[in-house]
Structure formats: C-alpha cells, structure tokens
Short mmCIF file of C-alpha atoms in Angstrom, two decimals:
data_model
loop_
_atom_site.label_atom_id
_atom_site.label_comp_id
_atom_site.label_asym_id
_atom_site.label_seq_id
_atom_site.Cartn_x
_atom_site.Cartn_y
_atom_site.Cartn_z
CA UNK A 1 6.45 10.24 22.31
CA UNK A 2 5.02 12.54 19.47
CA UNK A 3 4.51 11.27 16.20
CA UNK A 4 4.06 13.61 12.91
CA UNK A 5 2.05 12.02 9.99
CA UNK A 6 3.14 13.25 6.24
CA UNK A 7 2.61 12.10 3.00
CA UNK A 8 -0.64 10.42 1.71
CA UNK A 9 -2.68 9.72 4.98
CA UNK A 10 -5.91 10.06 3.90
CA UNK A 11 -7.34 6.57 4.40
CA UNK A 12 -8.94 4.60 6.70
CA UNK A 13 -6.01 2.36 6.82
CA UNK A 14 -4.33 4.92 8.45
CA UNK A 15 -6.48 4.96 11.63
CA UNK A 16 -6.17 1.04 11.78
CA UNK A 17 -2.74 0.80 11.29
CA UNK A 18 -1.85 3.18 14.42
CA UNK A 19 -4.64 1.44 16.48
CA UNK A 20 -3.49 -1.91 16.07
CA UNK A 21 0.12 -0.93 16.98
CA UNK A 22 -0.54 1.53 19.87
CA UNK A 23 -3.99 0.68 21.24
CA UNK A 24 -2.73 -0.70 24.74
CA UNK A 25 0.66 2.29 24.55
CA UNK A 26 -0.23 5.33 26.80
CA UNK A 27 2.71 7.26 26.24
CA UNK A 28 1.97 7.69 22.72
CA UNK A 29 0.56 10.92 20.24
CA UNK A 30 0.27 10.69 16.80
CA UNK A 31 -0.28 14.04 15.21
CA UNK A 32 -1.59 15.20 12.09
CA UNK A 33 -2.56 18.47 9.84
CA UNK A 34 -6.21 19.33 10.09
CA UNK A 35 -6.16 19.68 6.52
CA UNK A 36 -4.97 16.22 5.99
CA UNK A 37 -8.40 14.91 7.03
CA UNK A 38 -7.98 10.61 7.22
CA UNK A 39 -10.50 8.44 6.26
CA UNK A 40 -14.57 8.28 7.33
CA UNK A 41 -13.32 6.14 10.62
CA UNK A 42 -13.68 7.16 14.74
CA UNK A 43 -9.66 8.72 15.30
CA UNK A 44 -8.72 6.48 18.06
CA UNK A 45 -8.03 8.62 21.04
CA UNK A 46 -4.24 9.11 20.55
CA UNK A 47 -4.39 10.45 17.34
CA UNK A 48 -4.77 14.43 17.34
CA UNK A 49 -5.52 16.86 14.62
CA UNK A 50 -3.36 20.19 14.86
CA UNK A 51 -3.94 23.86 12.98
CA UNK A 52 -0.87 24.59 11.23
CA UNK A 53 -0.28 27.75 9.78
CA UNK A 54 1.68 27.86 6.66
CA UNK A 55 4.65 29.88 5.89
CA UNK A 56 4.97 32.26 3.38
CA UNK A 57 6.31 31.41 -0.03
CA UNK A 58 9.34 34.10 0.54
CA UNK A 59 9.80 32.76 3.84
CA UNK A 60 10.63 29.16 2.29
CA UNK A 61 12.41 30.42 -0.11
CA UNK A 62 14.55 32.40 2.12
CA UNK A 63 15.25 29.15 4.18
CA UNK A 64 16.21 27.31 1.35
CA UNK A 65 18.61 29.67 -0.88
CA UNK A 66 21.54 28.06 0.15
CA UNK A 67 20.36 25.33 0.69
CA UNK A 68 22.80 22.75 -1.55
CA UNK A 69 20.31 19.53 -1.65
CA UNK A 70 17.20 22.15 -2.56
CA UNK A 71 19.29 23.56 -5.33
CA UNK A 72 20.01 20.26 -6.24
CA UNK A 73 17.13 19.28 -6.91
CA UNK A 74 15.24 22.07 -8.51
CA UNK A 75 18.07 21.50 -11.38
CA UNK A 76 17.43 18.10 -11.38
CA UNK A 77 13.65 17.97 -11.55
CA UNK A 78 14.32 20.68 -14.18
CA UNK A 79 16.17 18.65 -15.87
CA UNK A 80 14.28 15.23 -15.06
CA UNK A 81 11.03 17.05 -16.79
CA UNK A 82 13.42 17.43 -20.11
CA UNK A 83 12.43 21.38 -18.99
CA UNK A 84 8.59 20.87 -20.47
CA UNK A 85 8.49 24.23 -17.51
CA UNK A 86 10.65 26.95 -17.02
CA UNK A 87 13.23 26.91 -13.66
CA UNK A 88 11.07 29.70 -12.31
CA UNK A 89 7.89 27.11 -12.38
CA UNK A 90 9.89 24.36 -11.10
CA UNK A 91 10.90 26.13 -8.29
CA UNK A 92 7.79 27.55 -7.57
CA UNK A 93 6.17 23.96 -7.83
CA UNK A 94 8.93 22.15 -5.38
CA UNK A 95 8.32 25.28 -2.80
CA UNK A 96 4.67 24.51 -3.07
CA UNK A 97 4.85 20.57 -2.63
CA UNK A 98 6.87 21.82 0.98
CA UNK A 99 4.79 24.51 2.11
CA UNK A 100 1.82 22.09 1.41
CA UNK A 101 3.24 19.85 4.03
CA UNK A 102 5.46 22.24 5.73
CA UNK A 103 4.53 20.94 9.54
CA UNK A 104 7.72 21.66 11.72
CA UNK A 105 7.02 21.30 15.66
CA UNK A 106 9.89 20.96 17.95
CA UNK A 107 7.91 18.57 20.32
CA UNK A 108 8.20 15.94 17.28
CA UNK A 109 10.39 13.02 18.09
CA UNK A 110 9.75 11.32 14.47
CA UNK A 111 7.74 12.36 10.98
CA UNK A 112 6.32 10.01 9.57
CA UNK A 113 6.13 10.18 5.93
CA UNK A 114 3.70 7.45 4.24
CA UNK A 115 3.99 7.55 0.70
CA UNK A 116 7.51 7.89 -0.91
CA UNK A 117 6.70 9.98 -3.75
CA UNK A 118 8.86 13.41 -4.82
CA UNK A 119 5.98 15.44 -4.46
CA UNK A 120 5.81 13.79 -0.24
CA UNK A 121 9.45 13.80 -0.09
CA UNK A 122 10.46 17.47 -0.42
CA UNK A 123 8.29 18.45 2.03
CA UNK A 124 10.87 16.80 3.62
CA UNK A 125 13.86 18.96 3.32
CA UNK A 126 12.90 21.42 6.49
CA UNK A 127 13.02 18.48 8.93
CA UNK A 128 15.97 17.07 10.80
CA UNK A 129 17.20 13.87 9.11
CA UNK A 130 17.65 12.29 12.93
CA UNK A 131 13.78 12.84 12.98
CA UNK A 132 12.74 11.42 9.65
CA UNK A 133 11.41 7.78 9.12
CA UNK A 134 10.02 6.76 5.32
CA UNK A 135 7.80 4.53 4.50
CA UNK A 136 7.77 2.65 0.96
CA UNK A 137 3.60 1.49 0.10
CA UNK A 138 4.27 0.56 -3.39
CA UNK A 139 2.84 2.00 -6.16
CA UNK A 140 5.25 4.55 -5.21
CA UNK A 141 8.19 2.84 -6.04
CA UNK A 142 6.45 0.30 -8.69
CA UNK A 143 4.93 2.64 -10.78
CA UNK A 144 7.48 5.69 -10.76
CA UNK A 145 10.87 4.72 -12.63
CA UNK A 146 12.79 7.01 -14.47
CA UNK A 147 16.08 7.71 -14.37
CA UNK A 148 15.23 11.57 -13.81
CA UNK A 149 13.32 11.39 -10.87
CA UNK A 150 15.35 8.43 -9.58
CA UNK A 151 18.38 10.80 -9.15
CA UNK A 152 15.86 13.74 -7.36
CA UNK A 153 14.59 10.82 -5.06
CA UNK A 154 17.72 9.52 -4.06
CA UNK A 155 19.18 12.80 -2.81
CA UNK A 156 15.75 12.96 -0.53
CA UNK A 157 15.51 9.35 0.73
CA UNK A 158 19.92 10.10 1.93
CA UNK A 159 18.47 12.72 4.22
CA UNK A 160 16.02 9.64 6.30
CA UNK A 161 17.13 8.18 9.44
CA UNK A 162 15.23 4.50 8.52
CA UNK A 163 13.30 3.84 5.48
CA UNK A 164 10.81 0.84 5.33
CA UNK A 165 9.67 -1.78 2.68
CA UNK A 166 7.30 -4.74 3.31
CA UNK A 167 10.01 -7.56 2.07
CA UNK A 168 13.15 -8.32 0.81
CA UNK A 169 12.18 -8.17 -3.14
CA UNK A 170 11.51 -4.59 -2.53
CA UNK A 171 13.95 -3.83 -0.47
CA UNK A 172 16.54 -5.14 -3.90
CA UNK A 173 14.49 -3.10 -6.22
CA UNK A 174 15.10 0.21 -3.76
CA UNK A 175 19.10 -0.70 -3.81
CA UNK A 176 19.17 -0.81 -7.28
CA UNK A 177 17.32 2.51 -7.94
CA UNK A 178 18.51 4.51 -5.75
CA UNK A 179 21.68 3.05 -4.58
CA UNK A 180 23.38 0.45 -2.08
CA UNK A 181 24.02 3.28 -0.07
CA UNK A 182 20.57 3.42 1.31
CA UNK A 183 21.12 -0.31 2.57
CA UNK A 184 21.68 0.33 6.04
CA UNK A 185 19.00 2.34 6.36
CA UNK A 186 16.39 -0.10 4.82
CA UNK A 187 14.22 -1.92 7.29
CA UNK A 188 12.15 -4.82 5.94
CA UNK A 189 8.78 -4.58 8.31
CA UNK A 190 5.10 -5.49 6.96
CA UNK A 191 2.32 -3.78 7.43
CA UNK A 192 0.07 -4.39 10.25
CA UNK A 193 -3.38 -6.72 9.64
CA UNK A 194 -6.07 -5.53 12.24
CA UNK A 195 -6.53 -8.41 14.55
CA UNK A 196 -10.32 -8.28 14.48
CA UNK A 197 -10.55 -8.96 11.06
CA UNK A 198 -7.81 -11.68 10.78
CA UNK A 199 -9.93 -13.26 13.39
CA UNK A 200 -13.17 -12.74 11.44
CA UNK A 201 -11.54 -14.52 7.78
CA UNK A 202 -10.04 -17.45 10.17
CA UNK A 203 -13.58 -18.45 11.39
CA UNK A 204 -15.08 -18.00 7.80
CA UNK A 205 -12.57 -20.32 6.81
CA UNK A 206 -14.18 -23.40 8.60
CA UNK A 207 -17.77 -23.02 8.04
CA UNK A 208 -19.45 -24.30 5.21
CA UNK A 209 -20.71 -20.83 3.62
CA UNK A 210 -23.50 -20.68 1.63
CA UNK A 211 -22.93 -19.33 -1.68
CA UNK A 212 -24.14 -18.76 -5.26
CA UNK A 213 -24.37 -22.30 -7.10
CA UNK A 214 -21.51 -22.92 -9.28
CA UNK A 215 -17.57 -22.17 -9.01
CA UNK A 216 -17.40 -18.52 -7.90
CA UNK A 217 -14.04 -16.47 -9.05
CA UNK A 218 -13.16 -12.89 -7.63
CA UNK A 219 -11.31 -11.08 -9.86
CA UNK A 220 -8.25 -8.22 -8.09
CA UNK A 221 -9.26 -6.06 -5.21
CA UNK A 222 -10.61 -2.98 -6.70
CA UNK A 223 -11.39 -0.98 -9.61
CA UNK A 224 -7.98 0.12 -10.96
CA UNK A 225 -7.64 -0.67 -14.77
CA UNK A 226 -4.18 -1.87 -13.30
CA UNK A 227 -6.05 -5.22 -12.36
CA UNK A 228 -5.99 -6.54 -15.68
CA UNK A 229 -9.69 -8.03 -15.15
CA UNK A 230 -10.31 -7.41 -18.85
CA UNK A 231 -7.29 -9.81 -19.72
CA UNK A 232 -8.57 -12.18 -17.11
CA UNK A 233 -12.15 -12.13 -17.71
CA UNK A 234 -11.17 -12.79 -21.75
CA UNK A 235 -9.09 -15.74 -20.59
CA UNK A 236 -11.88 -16.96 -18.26
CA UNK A 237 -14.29 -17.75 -20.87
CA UNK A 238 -12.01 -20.62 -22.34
CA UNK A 239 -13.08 -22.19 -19.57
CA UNK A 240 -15.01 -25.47 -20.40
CA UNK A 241 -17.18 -25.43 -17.57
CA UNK A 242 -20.82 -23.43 -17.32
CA UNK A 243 -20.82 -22.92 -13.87
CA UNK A 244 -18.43 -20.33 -13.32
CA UNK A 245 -19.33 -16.86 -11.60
CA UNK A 246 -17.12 -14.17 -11.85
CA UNK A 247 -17.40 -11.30 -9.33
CA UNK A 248 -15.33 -7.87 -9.96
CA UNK A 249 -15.23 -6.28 -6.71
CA UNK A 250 -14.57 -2.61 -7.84
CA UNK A 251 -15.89 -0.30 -4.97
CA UNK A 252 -12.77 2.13 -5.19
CA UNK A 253 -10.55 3.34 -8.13
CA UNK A 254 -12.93 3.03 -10.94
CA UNK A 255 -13.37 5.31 -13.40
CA UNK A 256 -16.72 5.80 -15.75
CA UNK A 257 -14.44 5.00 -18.75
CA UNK A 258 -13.05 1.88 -17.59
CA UNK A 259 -16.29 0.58 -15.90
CA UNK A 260 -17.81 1.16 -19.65
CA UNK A 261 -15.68 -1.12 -21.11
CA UNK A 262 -16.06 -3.66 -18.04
CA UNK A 263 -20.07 -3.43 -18.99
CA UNK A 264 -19.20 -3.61 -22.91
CA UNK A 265 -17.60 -6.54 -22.29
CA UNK A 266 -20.26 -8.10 -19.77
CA UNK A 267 -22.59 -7.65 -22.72
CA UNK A 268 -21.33 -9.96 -24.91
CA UNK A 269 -19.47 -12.40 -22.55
CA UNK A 270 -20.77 -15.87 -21.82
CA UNK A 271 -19.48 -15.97 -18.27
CA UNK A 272 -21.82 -14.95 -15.12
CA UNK A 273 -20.17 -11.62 -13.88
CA UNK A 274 -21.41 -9.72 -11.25
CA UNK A 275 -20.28 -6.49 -10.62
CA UNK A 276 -20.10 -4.92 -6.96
CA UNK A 277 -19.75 -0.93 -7.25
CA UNK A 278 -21.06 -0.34 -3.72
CA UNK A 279 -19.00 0.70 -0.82
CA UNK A 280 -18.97 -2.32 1.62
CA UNK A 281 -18.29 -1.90 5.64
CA UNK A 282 -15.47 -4.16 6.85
CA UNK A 283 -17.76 -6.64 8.20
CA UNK A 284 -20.08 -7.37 4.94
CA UNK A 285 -16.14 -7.06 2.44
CA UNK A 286 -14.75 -9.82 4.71
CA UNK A 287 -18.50 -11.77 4.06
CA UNK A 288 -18.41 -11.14 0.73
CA UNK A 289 -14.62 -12.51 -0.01
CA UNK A 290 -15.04 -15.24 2.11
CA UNK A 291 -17.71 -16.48 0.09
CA UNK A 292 -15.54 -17.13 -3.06
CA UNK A 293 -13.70 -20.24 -3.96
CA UNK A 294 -11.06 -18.90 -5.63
CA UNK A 295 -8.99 -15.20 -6.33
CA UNK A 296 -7.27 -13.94 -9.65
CA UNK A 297 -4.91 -11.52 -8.59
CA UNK A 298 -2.37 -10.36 -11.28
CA UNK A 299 -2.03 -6.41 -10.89
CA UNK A 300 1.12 -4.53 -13.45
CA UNK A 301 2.60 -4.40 -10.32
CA UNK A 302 2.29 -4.68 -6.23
CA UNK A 303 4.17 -4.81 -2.96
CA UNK A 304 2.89 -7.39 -0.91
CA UNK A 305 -1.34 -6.84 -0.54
CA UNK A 306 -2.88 -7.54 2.52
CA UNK A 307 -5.93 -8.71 0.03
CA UNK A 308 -4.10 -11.82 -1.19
CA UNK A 309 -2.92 -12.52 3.10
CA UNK A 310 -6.46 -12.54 3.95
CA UNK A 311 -7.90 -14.97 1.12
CA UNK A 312 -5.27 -17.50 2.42
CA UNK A 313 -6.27 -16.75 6.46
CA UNK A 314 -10.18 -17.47 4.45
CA UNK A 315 -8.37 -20.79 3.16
CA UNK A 316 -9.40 -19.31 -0.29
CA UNK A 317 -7.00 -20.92 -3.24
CA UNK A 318 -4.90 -17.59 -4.95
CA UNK A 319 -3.58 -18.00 -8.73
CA UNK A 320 -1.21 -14.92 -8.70
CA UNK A 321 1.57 -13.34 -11.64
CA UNK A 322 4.19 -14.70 -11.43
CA UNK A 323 5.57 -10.96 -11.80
CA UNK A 324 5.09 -10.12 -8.20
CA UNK A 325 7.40 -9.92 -5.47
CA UNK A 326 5.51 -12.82 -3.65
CA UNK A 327 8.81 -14.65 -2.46
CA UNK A 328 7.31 -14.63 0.55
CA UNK A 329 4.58 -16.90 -0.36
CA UNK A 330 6.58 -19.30 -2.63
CA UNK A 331 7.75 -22.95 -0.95
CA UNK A 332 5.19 -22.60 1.68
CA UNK A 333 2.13 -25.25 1.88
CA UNK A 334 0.18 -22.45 1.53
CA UNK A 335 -2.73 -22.39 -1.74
CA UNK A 336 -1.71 -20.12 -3.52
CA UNK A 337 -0.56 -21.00 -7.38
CA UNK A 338 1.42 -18.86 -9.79
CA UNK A 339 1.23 -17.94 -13.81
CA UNK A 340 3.65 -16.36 -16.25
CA UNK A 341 1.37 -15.53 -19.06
CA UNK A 342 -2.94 -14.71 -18.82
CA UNK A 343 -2.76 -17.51 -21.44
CA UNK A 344 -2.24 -20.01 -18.45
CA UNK A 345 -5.12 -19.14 -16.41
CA UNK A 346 -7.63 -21.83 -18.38
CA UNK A 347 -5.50 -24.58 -17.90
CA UNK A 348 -4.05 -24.15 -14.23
CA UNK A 349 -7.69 -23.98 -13.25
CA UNK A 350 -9.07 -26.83 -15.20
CA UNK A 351 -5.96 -29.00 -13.68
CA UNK A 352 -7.60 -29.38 -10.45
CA UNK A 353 -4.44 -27.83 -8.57
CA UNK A 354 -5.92 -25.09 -6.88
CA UNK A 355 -7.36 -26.52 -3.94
CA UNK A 356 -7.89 -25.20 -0.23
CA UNK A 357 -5.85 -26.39 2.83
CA UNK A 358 -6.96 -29.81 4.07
CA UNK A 359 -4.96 -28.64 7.46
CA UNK A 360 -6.64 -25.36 8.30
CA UNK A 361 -5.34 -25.39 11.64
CA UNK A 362 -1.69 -25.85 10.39
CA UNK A 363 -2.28 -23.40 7.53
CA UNK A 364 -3.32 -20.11 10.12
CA UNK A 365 -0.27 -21.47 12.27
CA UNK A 366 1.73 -20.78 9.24
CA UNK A 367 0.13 -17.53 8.25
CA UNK A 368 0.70 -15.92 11.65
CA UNK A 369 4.14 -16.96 12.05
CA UNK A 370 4.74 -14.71 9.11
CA UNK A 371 2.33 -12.19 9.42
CA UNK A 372 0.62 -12.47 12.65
CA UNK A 373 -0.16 -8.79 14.13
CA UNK A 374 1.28 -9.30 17.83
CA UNK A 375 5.20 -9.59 15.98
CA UNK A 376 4.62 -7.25 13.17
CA UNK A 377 2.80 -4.70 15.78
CA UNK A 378 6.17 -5.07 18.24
CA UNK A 379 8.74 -4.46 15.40
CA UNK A 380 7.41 -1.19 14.68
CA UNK A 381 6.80 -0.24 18.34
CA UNK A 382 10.58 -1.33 18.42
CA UNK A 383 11.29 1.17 15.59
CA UNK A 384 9.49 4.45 16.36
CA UNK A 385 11.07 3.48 19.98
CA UNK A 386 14.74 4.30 18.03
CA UNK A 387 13.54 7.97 17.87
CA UNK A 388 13.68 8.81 21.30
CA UNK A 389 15.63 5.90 23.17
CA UNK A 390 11.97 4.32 24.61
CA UNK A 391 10.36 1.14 24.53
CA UNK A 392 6.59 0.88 24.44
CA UNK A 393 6.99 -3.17 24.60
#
C-alpha cells in the first residue's frame, strides 16, 4: 500500500508517528515531496522521498475552469477576505496553494493530508475523494473561525473519504462549523505516543529524582505567547511560599519580542524562573520534565497534547483550563486538577490537592487503556487498511 503525505509534514513527529504505526508492516510506503523535507530525524526505511515536477499555472487552470467546487470557492474566499484582493489575485493565490502541493500519482491508494488548513486543503481538489483521508491537529480548527472561511472549508472537507479528530469534544466543534453532514465521515482516533518514550516517563515515575531544592513548576510546553506564562507567572507570585522554581521550557515557537517581555518580567519578579531556550534531544526533554513536581498548562486553546499524557505517565500532578477539551481526562483518578480563571491558580496550589498517584501501577494501567500505543497504533492500521481493502493487523 502507498501512502501520499500533504499538508504540514515538516516535523519530527512525522517520522515517529509512521514508525510507531508501521515499524513491524512490510507491505507498506509512505511517500513524500522532496521539497517537503520532515524534521532533523533518520526516515525510517519505508518512508521515501519522490521528485515531483510541478505543473504549469495554465495547465491548472485549464483543469479547473469548470470545475464547480474550484469556482466555488475562489468566490467565496473572495468574498470571505471582504475582497481586501482583487478575483484575479485570489485566483492566482488558490492555484498557487495547489500547484504547491499538486502531487498526483496513480500508484497512491490514500493522501494523507496533516494539517486541515484552506491553504492544505485546496491542494486537495485534483485528487479523488475515494483517495483522500484528513487529519484535524488543532490549531487548525482552534485558531481559524470565521464564518468566511468556514463556508470555503466545508465545501473541501465534503470532498474526504474519512476525516480524523483526537476526541469527541472536537469532533462537536467540527459538526457545528462545518456541518452535521460531515458526521459520518468523522473518525475519533488519537495520535500515536512512541512506545520508547512512554516507557522512559513510566520508569521516571518511580524513582526518587534528584532535583533543584524547593517546589519546582513547569510552565506550558513551548514558547508560543499562546501559553499564557505571563498570566501564570503573575499569578504565581501570590504564592506564600519561597521555595518555588518556575521553569519555562521554551525551545520552539519563541519569538525575540515575546522572550523580551518573559526577561522584563524575570527582572523584577520574586519567583526563581529559569528559562530553557536550548533545543533538548528526546532523551534529556523526557529528563528534564520528569524532574518537575508539578505542570501549568492553560494554552487559548488545544486539542488533546501529548505533553499533558506524558506528565501523568511521569505521575507529575497537571492544573489545566478548564477551557480545554480535556473530557477525556475528567472523572478519572488520574492527577490532574482544573481552573476557570488564572485568579485560581494561588489557591488550588496552596490547598494541598494536587498530589501524585499513590497507585502508580494502577495509574499507567489507566493511562494505557486510553492511550496505550499497541490500540491507538491498530486503529489507524485499521483505517489506512479502508483504502485498499487490506489489513496490516
């Protein structure tokens, strides 16, 4: 079976994700653009990069003239953009995003598009809708709405065979977007956790670490401003207690304007902070967070990270927003707390609540029931299998 990649793939979690679910398949390709480059990671050795030559812009266009879901859609991203551009430059854009990613083999049995953005999705429109399977990550459905491109998207996401979300939250906020049409199409599947690594926070999780004296706090998963650390940090230092360290792990996403007001800040702040701005290899991240007693997370807006699964494998308490679509955390004995307003932080934390599992044991049980990578690996082994009849099970 041949796989085609789309969309954004350049990340290392890329190359894990396909290893974890085909490492022990042999009748398996997964193909990509040469241009697309993934990651800094070894491909695994079913992964292939391919030349493709792009058509010409006439060519596309020529394809697409009577075409009625193109036309529909250069009107309506014309219109979406309250015409800030002229048709011409809408349609020259939208024929760009699609020769871009314009990768049409006949050997494909399903494209993979990661990424649901408009920009990914048109360079959809060339490829048969029996072939195409889209995949929701999150920020591209959190962080897009508008009623404009909601009504562009929708026409796009009709033309997918199966379209996947990582829970049943998401999977509402989709429906209601985009319509209850797309319903049967929706497949609630989480993303896969590379076994090694699961392993690695389990047996943290028992041994007595050493660690910095005092209570140590990480604060989100990376440098995005859209980790509210400011608004945590400022609710941190109500804190009673001297001992706190606070530790900003910011290695990607940062920008020198928001790391200047993280160090403004810093300046005049009582707490302990520690910044860590270098790059960290999988091993010496999973050291690193393991060492912590508690994690902060309250992002504008997520779908489900893998960063708040692995502090609870590390048996690491998690105060989360209560603004996430964490359902599938909720009425669990798992540690994790929740807060409605930053203003809560100081007092959930001085209440004593937040402590780790007593049953460790019971606690991984619970964790891999849910997201353990043998099921989760199967399910989508199960679904690419839908493409061409197989079963790599």
């Amino acid at each position: 079976m041949n796989i085609f990649l789309l969309g954004n793939i350049q990340t290392n979690f890329i190359y894990n994700w396909y290893e974890v679910i085909f490492s022990h398949v042999n009748n398996i390709s997964v193909l990509h653009a040469r241009s697309q480059k993934i990651g800094s990671k070894q491909a695994p050795n079913f992964i292939e990069q391919i030349e493709i030559k792009k058509k010409s812009k006439l060519y596309v266009l020529m394809i697409f003239l009577f075409n009625i879901n193109f036309i529909k859609i250069v009107f309506l991203t014309y219109k979406y953009q309250n015409k800030r551009q002229s048709l011409f430059k809408t349609i020259s854009k939208i024929l760009r995003y699609y020769r871009n990613n314009q990768f049409l083999k006949k050997d494909v049995d399903c494209y993979h598009l990661h990424f649901a953005t408009l920009e990914n999705l048109v360079a959809t429109l060339g490829i048969s809708p029996k072939k195409l399977l889209i995949s929701f990550w999150g920020s591209d459905l959190l962080r897009t709405e508008h009623l404009g491109y909601d009504k562009v998207v929708a026409i796009l996401l009709k033309r997918a065979k199966y379209i996947t979300i990582q829970n049943d939250d998401l999977k509402k906020i989709i429906i209601s977007r985009f319509g209850n049409q797309l319903s049967e199409k929706i497949i609630v599947i989480k993303f896969p956790f590379k076994t090694c690594h699961i392993e690695k926070f389990k047996s943290l999780s028992f041994k007595n670490l050493q660690r910095k004296e005092g209570f140590n706090i990480l604060v989100g998963h990376n440098g995005h401003k859209e980790n509210n650390h400011i608004k945590i940090l400022h609710q941190l230092e109500n804190l009673a207690s001297s001992k706190i360290n606070v530790h900003l792990l910011l290695t990607y996403g940062l920008n020198n304007d928001y790391l200047n007001q993280i160090l403004k800040f810093k300046e005049t702040s009582k707490l302990k902070i520690f910044l860590q701005l270098d790059f960290l290899e999988d091993k010496d991240l999973i050291d690193y967070r393991s060492k912590m007693d508690l994690m902060i997370y309250a992002p504008i807006s997520d779908a489900m990270s893998g960063t708040v699964t692995e502090s609870l494998y590390a048996n690491i308490p998690v105060l989360a927003g209560n603004w996430l679509p964490y359902s599938i955390y909720r009425n669990k004995n798992f540690p994790i707390s929740f807060f409605n307003k930053f203003s809560e932080i100081p007092g959930i934390i001085n209440s004593n609540v937040l402590k780790p599992s007593h049953d460790v044991l019971q606690l991984h049980k619970e964790l891999d029931r849910i997201f353990g990578t043998t099921n989760i690996s199967s399910e989508w082994r199960g679904l690419y299998g839908k493409f061409r009849n197989t079963s790599f099970n």
